[in-house]
Coordinates of C-alpha atoms in Angstrom, one line a residue:
X1 CA 2.8 -51.6 -45.4
X2 CA 4.1 -48.0 -45.9
X3 CA 7.3 -48.7 -44.1
X4 CA 7.9 -51.8 -46.6
X5 CA 7.5 -49.3 -49.6
X6 CA 9.8 -46.8 -48.0
X7 CA 12.4 -49.5 -47.3
X8 CA 12.6 -50.6 -50.8
X9 CA 12.5 -47.0 -52.2
X10 CA 15.4 -46.3 -50.1
X11 CA 17.4 -49.5 -51.6
X12 CA 16.6 -47.9 -55.1
X13 CA 18.2 -44.7 -54.0
X14 CA 21.4 -46.7 -52.9
X15 CA 21.5 -48.5 -55.9
X16 CA 20.7 -51.9 -54.2
X17 CA 17.6 -52.5 -56.6
X18 CA 17.0 -51.2 -60.0
X19 CA 13.1 -50.7 -59.9
X20 CA 10.4 -50.8 -57.2
X21 CA 6.8 -51.7 -58.2
X22 CA 4.0 -51.7 -55.6
X23 CA 0.9 -53.9 -56.0
X24 CA -2.0 -55.1 -53.9
X25 CA -4.8 -53.6 -51.7
X26 CA -2.9 -50.5 -50.2
X27 CA -2.1 -49.3 -53.8
X28 CA -5.6 -50.1 -55.1
X29 CA -7.2 -48.2 -52.5
X30 CA -4.6 -45.2 -51.9
X31 CA -3.0 -45.1 -55.5
X32 CA -3.2 -41.3 -56.1
X33 CA -1.9 -40.5 -52.6
X34 CA 1.1 -43.0 -52.8
X35 CA 2.2 -41.6 -56.2
X36 CA 2.1 -38.1 -54.8
X37 CA 3.9 -38.9 -51.6
X38 CA 6.4 -41.6 -52.6
X39 CA 7.7 -40.7 -56.0
X40 CA 10.6 -42.7 -56.4
X41 CA 8.5 -45.7 -56.8
X42 CA 8.5 -46.8 -60.4
X43 CA 4.7 -47.8 -60.6
X44 CA 1.8 -48.6 -58.5
X45 CA -0.6 -51.4 -59.6
X46 CA -4.0 -52.3 -58.1
X47 CA -5.7 -55.6 -57.4
X48 CA -6.7 -56.4 -61.1
X49 CA -3.4 -55.3 -62.6
X50 CA -1.5 -58.6 -63.4
X51 CA -1.2 -58.0 -67.1
X52 CA 0.1 -54.5 -66.7
X53 CA 2.5 -55.4 -64.1
X54 CA 4.0 -58.5 -66.1
X55 CA 4.1 -55.8 -69.0
X56 CA 6.2 -53.4 -66.9
X57 CA 8.5 -56.3 -66.0
X58 CA 8.7 -56.9 -69.7
X59 CA 7.2 -60.3 -69.5
X60 CA 4.2 -61.7 -71.5
X61 CA 0.9 -62.7 -69.9
X62 CA 0.6 -66.4 -70.5
X63 CA -2.6 -68.4 -70.2
X64 CA -0.4 -71.0 -68.8
X65 CA 0.2 -69.1 -65.5
X66 CA -3.2 -70.1 -64.4
X67 CA -2.6 -72.9 -61.9
X68 CA 1.0 -72.2 -61.8
X69 CA 1.2 -71.3 -58.0
X70 CA 3.0 -72.3 -55.0
X71 CA 0.9 -73.1 -52.0
X72 CA 1.7 -72.1 -48.6
X73 CA -0.7 -74.7 -47.0
X74 CA 0.3 -78.2 -46.3
X75 CA 0.1 -79.9 -49.7
X76 CA -3.3 -81.9 -49.1
X77 CA -5.4 -78.8 -49.1
X78 CA -5.4 -75.5 -50.8
X79 CA -7.3 -72.2 -51.1
X80 CA -9.1 -71.7 -54.5
X81 CA -10.0 -68.1 -55.2
X82 CA -12.9 -68.0 -57.7
X83 CA -13.6 -64.1 -57.7
X84 CA -11.8 -60.9 -56.8
X85 CA -13.6 -57.8 -55.6
X86 CA -16.9 -57.1 -54.2
X87 CA -20.0 -55.1 -55.5
X88 CA -21.9 -55.0 -52.1
X89 CA -22.4 -51.7 -50.3
X90 CA -21.8 -52.8 -46.8
X91 CA -21.4 -49.7 -44.8
X92 CA -18.7 -50.8 -42.5
X93 CA -16.5 -52.5 -45.2
X94 CA -13.5 -51.2 -47.1
X95 CA -13.0 -54.3 -49.3
X96 CA -14.5 -52.8 -52.5
X97 CA -12.2 -49.8 -52.0
X98 CA -9.1 -52.2 -51.8
X99 CA -10.2 -55.1 -54.0
X100 CA -12.4 -53.3 -56.6
X101 CA -15.6 -54.4 -58.3
X102 CA -16.5 -58.2 -58.3
X103 CA -14.9 -60.1 -61.2
X104 CA -15.6 -63.8 -61.4
X105 CA -13.0 -66.3 -62.7
X106 CA -14.7 -68.3 -65.6
X107 CA -15.5 -71.8 -64.6
X108 CA -13.1 -73.5 -67.2
X109 CA -10.2 -71.5 -65.5
X110 CA -11.1 -72.4 -61.9
X111 CA -11.3 -75.9 -63.0
X112 CA -8.0 -75.8 -64.6
X113 CA -6.4 -74.4 -61.6
X114 CA -8.1 -77.0 -59.5
X115 CA -7.0 -79.9 -61.6
X116 CA -3.6 -78.9 -61.3
X117 CA -3.8 -78.7 -57.6
X118 CA -5.2 -82.1 -57.5
X119 CA -2.4 -83.6 -59.6
X120 CA 0.0 -81.9 -57.1
X121 CA -1.8 -84.0 -54.3
X122 CA -4.2 -81.4 -53.0
X123 CA -7.4 -83.4 -51.5
X124 CA -9.4 -80.5 -50.1
X125 CA -10.3 -77.3 -52.1
X126 CA -11.4 -74.3 -50.1
X127 CA -13.5 -72.1 -52.3
X128 CA -12.9 -68.3 -51.5
X129 CA -14.1 -65.1 -52.7
X130 CA -15.1 -61.7 -51.1
X131 CA -18.5 -62.9 -52.0
X132 CA -19.2 -66.5 -53.3
X133 CA -23.1 -65.7 -53.6
X134 CA -22.5 -63.2 -56.4
X135 CA -20.3 -65.7 -58.4
X136 CA -21.2 -65.7 -62.1
X137 CA -23.5 -62.6 -62.2
X138 CA -21.0 -60.5 -63.8
X139 CA -19.7 -62.9 -66.6
X140 CA -22.6 -65.3 -67.1
X141 CA -25.5 -62.8 -65.8
X142 CA -26.8 -65.2 -63.4
X143 CA -25.4 -66.8 -60.2
X144 CA -23.5 -69.8 -61.3
X145 CA -21.9 -71.3 -58.0
X146 CA -23.9 -74.5 -58.5
X147 CA -22.7 -75.0 -61.9
X148 CA -19.1 -74.3 -61.0
X149 CA -19.4 -77.0 -58.0
X150 CA -20.8 -79.8 -60.4
X151 CA -17.6 -79.2 -62.5
X152 CA -15.4 -79.4 -59.7
X153 CA -16.7 -82.6 -58.3
X154 CA -15.7 -84.4 -61.3
X155 CA -11.9 -83.7 -60.6
X156 CA -10.0 -86.9 -59.7
X157 CA -8.2 -86.6 -56.4
X158 CA -10.3 -84.1 -55.0
X159 CA -12.4 -85.4 -51.9
X160 CA -13.6 -82.3 -50.2
X161 CA -14.7 -79.0 -51.4
X162 CA -15.4 -76.3 -48.8
X163 CA -17.4 -73.1 -49.4
X164 CA -16.2 -69.9 -47.6
X165 CA -17.5 -66.4 -47.5
X166 CA -21.1 -66.6 -48.9
X167 CA -23.4 -63.4 -48.7
X168 CA -27.0 -64.0 -47.0
X169 CA -28.9 -61.7 -49.5
X170 CA -29.6 -63.5 -52.8
X171 CA -27.8 -66.7 -51.7
X172 CA -28.5 -69.4 -54.6
X173 CA -30.5 -72.1 -53.1
X174 CA -29.7 -74.4 -56.0
X175 CA -26.4 -74.9 -54.2
X176 CA -28.0 -76.5 -51.3
X177 CA -29.3 -79.3 -53.8
X178 CA -25.6 -79.8 -55.1
X179 CA -24.4 -80.2 -51.7
X180 CA -27.1 -82.6 -50.6
X181 CA -26.5 -84.7 -53.9
X182 CA -22.5 -84.3 -54.1
X183 CA -20.5 -86.4 -51.3
X184 CA -17.4 -84.4 -52.2
X185 CA -19.1 -81.1 -51.2
X186 CA -18.7 -80.6 -47.2
X187 CA -21.7 -80.0 -45.3
X188 CA -20.4 -76.7 -44.2
X189 CA -20.9 -73.1 -45.0
X190 CA -19.1 -69.8 -44.1
X191 CA -21.7 -67.1 -44.3
X192 CA -21.0 -64.0 -42.4
X193 CA -24.2 -62.4 -40.9
X194 CA -22.8 -59.5 -39.0
X195 CA -25.8 -58.8 -36.9
X196 CA -29.6 -59.9 -36.5
X197 CA -31.2 -56.5 -35.6
X198 CA -33.1 -55.0 -38.4
X199 CA -32.5 -51.5 -37.7
X200 CA -28.6 -52.0 -37.6
X201 CA -28.9 -54.4 -40.7
X202 CA -30.3 -51.5 -42.4
X203 CA -27.7 -49.1 -41.5
X204 CA -25.2 -51.7 -42.2
X205 CA -26.8 -51.9 -45.9
X206 CA -27.0 -55.6 -45.8
X207 CA -30.1 -56.1 -47.7
X208 CA -32.0 -58.3 -45.2
X209 CA -33.8 -58.3 -41.9
X210 CA -33.9 -60.4 -38.8
X211 CA -36.9 -62.5 -40.3
X212 CA -35.3 -62.8 -43.6
X213 CA -32.1 -64.0 -42.0
X214 CA -33.7 -66.5 -39.6
X215 CA -35.6 -67.9 -42.4
X216 CA -32.6 -68.5 -44.5
X217 CA -30.8 -70.4 -41.9
X218 CA -33.9 -72.6 -41.5
X219 CA -34.1 -73.3 -45.1
X220 CA -30.2 -74.4 -44.8
X221 CA -31.0 -76.7 -42.1
X222 CA -34.2 -78.2 -43.5
X223 CA -32.2 -79.2 -46.8
X224 CA -29.2 -80.4 -45.0
X225 CA -30.1 -81.1 -41.3
X226 CA -26.4 -81.9 -40.4
X227 CA -24.8 -78.7 -42.0
X228 CA -22.1 -76.8 -40.1
X229 CA -22.9 -73.0 -40.4
X230 CA -20.0 -70.7 -39.6
X231 CA -20.7 -67.1 -39.2
X232 CA -19.0 -63.9 -38.0
X233 CA -20.6 -61.1 -36.2
X234 CA -19.8 -57.4 -35.7
X235 CA -20.7 -55.6 -32.1
X236 CA -20.2 -52.0 -31.2
X237 CA -21.5 -50.7 -34.7
X238 CA -22.5 -47.1 -34.5
X239 CA -25.6 -46.6 -32.4
X240 CA -25.8 -50.2 -31.3
X241 CA -27.9 -50.3 -28.1
X242 CA -27.8 -52.6 -25.0
X243 CA -31.2 -53.9 -26.2
X244 CA -30.0 -54.5 -29.7
X245 CA -26.8 -56.3 -28.5
X246 CA -29.1 -58.6 -26.1
X247 CA -31.3 -59.2 -29.2
X248 CA -28.2 -60.6 -31.0
X249 CA -27.2 -62.7 -28.1
X250 CA -30.8 -64.2 -27.8
X251 CA -30.7 -65.0 -31.3
X252 CA -27.3 -66.7 -31.1
X253 CA -28.6 -68.8 -28.4
X254 CA -31.7 -69.7 -30.4
X255 CA -29.7 -70.5 -33.6
X256 CA -26.8 -72.3 -32.0
X257 CA -24.3 -71.9 -34.8
X258 CA -21.6 -74.7 -35.0
X259 CA -18.9 -72.0 -35.5
X260 CA -18.9 -68.4 -34.6
X261 CA -16.4 -65.6 -34.7
X262 CA -17.0 -61.9 -33.4
X263 CA -15.2 -58.7 -33.9
X264 CA -15.4 -55.2 -32.5
X265 CA -16.6 -52.6 -35.0
X266 CA -13.6 -50.6 -36.6
X267 CA -14.1 -47.2 -38.0
X268 CA -12.8 -47.4 -41.4
X269 CA -12.2 -44.0 -43.3
X270 CA -13.9 -43.8 -46.7
X271 CA -16.6 -46.1 -45.7
X272 CA -20.3 -45.2 -45.7
X273 CA -20.4 -45.9 -41.8
X274 CA -17.7 -43.5 -41.6
X275 CA -20.1 -40.9 -41.8
X276 CA -21.7 -42.0 -38.6
X277 CA -20.4 -41.3 -35.1
X278 CA -18.3 -44.1 -33.6
X279 CA -20.3 -43.7 -30.3
X280 CA -20.0 -47.1 -28.7
X281 CA -16.8 -47.1 -26.3
X282 CA -14.0 -49.3 -27.0
X283 CA -14.4 -50.9 -23.5
X284 CA -17.9 -51.8 -24.2
X285 CA -17.1 -53.0 -27.7
X286 CA -14.5 -55.6 -26.1
X287 CA -16.9 -56.7 -23.3
X288 CA -19.5 -57.4 -26.1
X289 CA -17.1 -59.4 -27.9
X290 CA -16.1 -61.3 -24.8
X291 CA -19.7 -62.0 -23.9
X292 CA -20.5 -63.4 -27.4
X293 CA -17.7 -65.6 -27.4
X294 CA -18.4 -67.0 -23.9
X295 CA -21.8 -67.7 -25.1
X296 CA -20.6 -69.4 -28.1
X297 CA -17.9 -71.3 -26.2
X298 CA -20.7 -72.9 -24.2
X299 CA -22.9 -73.7 -27.2
X300 CA -19.8 -75.3 -28.9
X301 CA -19.1 -77.4 -25.8
X302 CA -22.8 -78.5 -25.6
X303 CA -22.6 -79.4 -29.4
X304 CA -19.3 -81.3 -29.1
X305 CA -20.8 -83.6 -26.3
X306 CA -23.2 -84.9 -28.7
X307 CA -20.3 -86.2 -30.9
X308 CA -19.0 -88.4 -28.3
X309 CA -19.2 -92.0 -29.5
X310 CA -19.6 -91.0 -32.9
X311 CA -17.2 -91.9 -35.9
X312 CA -16.1 -89.0 -38.3
X313 CA -14.1 -89.1 -41.4
X314 CA -11.0 -86.8 -40.8
X315 CA -8.4 -85.3 -42.7
X316 CA -4.9 -85.0 -40.6
X317 CA -3.0 -81.9 -41.2
X318 CA -0.1 -82.0 -38.7
X319 CA 1.6 -83.4 -35.7
X320 CA 2.1 -81.1 -32.5
X321 CA 4.0 -82.6 -29.5
X322 CA 2.3 -85.8 -28.7
X323 CA -0.8 -85.1 -30.9
X324 CA -1.9 -85.8 -34.5
X325 CA -4.3 -83.1 -35.4
X326 CA -7.0 -83.4 -38.0
X327 CA -10.4 -81.9 -38.8
X328 CA -13.9 -83.4 -39.8
X329 CA -15.7 -82.2 -42.8
X330 CA -17.5 -79.9 -40.5
X331 CA -14.2 -77.8 -39.8
X332 CA -12.1 -75.6 -41.9
X333 CA -8.3 -75.0 -41.3
X334 CA -7.0 -72.7 -38.6
X335 CA -10.4 -71.3 -37.5
X336 CA -12.5 -74.2 -36.5
X337 CA -12.4 -77.4 -34.2
X338 CA -9.8 -79.9 -34.4
X339 CA -9.6 -83.7 -33.9
X340 CA -6.8 -84.7 -31.6
X341 CA -5.2 -88.3 -31.6
X342 CA -2.6 -89.5 -29.1
X343 CA 0.7 -90.1 -31.1
X344 CA 2.0 -92.2 -28.7
X345 CA -0.6 -95.0 -29.2
X346 CA -1.4 -94.4 -32.9
X347 CA 0.6 -93.4 -36.2
X348 CA -1.2 -91.4 -38.7
X349 CA 0.4 -90.1 -42.0
X350 CA -0.4 -86.4 -42.6
X351 CA -2.6 -85.7 -45.6
X352 CA -4.6 -88.9 -45.1
X353 CA -8.3 -89.4 -44.4
X354 CA -8.9 -91.7 -41.3
X355 CA -12.0 -92.7 -39.5
X356 CA -11.9 -91.5 -35.9
X357 CA -14.2 -92.4 -33.2
X358 CA -14.7 -89.5 -30.6
X359 CA -14.1 -90.4 -27.2
X360 CA -13.7 -87.0 -25.4
X361 CA -14.8 -83.4 -26.2
X362 CA -14.0 -79.9 -25.0
X363 CA -15.2 -76.4 -26.0
X364 CA -13.4 -76.4 -29.5
X365 CA -11.3 -79.7 -29.5
X366 CA -12.5 -83.3 -30.1
X367 CA -10.3 -86.2 -29.0
X368 CA -10.5 -89.9 -30.6
X369 CA -9.0 -93.0 -31.7
X370 CA -8.8 -94.5 -35.2
X371 CA -11.2 -97.2 -36.2

């Protein structure tokens, strides 16, 4: 934040630090403004400036740096970034301004980092990028997510591979074939859809329509009937009418997504949508968010009731109070459902896969016993 930059710039003035370097999204987006306003910072770097930052620190960029990382997650799972930046023109999004153009990490480098993580005990890889769908187009001139997945499943020690943040337009359908044939790839896909009304999707510059989006979800479910689909939606986008919002609610009821998040539209400076009038009142935005999440809560409860009596392979992340807490392959850490096991009756080692029979289910939690 600006306050953090000012804090360390002041420390430099006091002689408590020799140099101050700033890197990340803020300096990527507002570098010229920051250089003008906070002049006692030695240098500002963007999101793709690691070699230049190391040079400024009088360090050499080493190929060995790839994979040498500290994880902030439990040791049995890790997030694996396969690309940085985004080339999509979504009207509401400032990510391209902060992260720059899409840059895919070569397959061999991703595999190298994943192998090192596996040797450290990582069993689940969560693949992330601003846009998984685009992976490979910049460096291989074609979408290569499927090829990357085929390479990652060969790594010893990795048991789950999870996909986060795909884009609906241009999704590489060959990924579904790999997902179906490779047991290590979770039957799970995070694909933010944002809305379903075609007029709003056009204004959002999403490159799709109501009909195309619905057809894509049908393709997913035909290829992999038990796939868990997570999506995120935006309500209160400029000019969203009550009828368009109702269309979204009706569609959610029809689609019955396994996991869903909803956010109120935020009017971001420098985005294309900033040219539009932010004309949906904040209280209406929040009311619409609440309605969507109430609807999803009911859908989730009904879907979870169907799991009672079934057995699922679960990975256990932590213990809280009297409960061991784990996840099925259909659940990502922190954002999805959890499986709770009574710690007073059973002992489970963290980071282990255990088969759990579901005995009870709520809106977002499942309860079970080891079998």
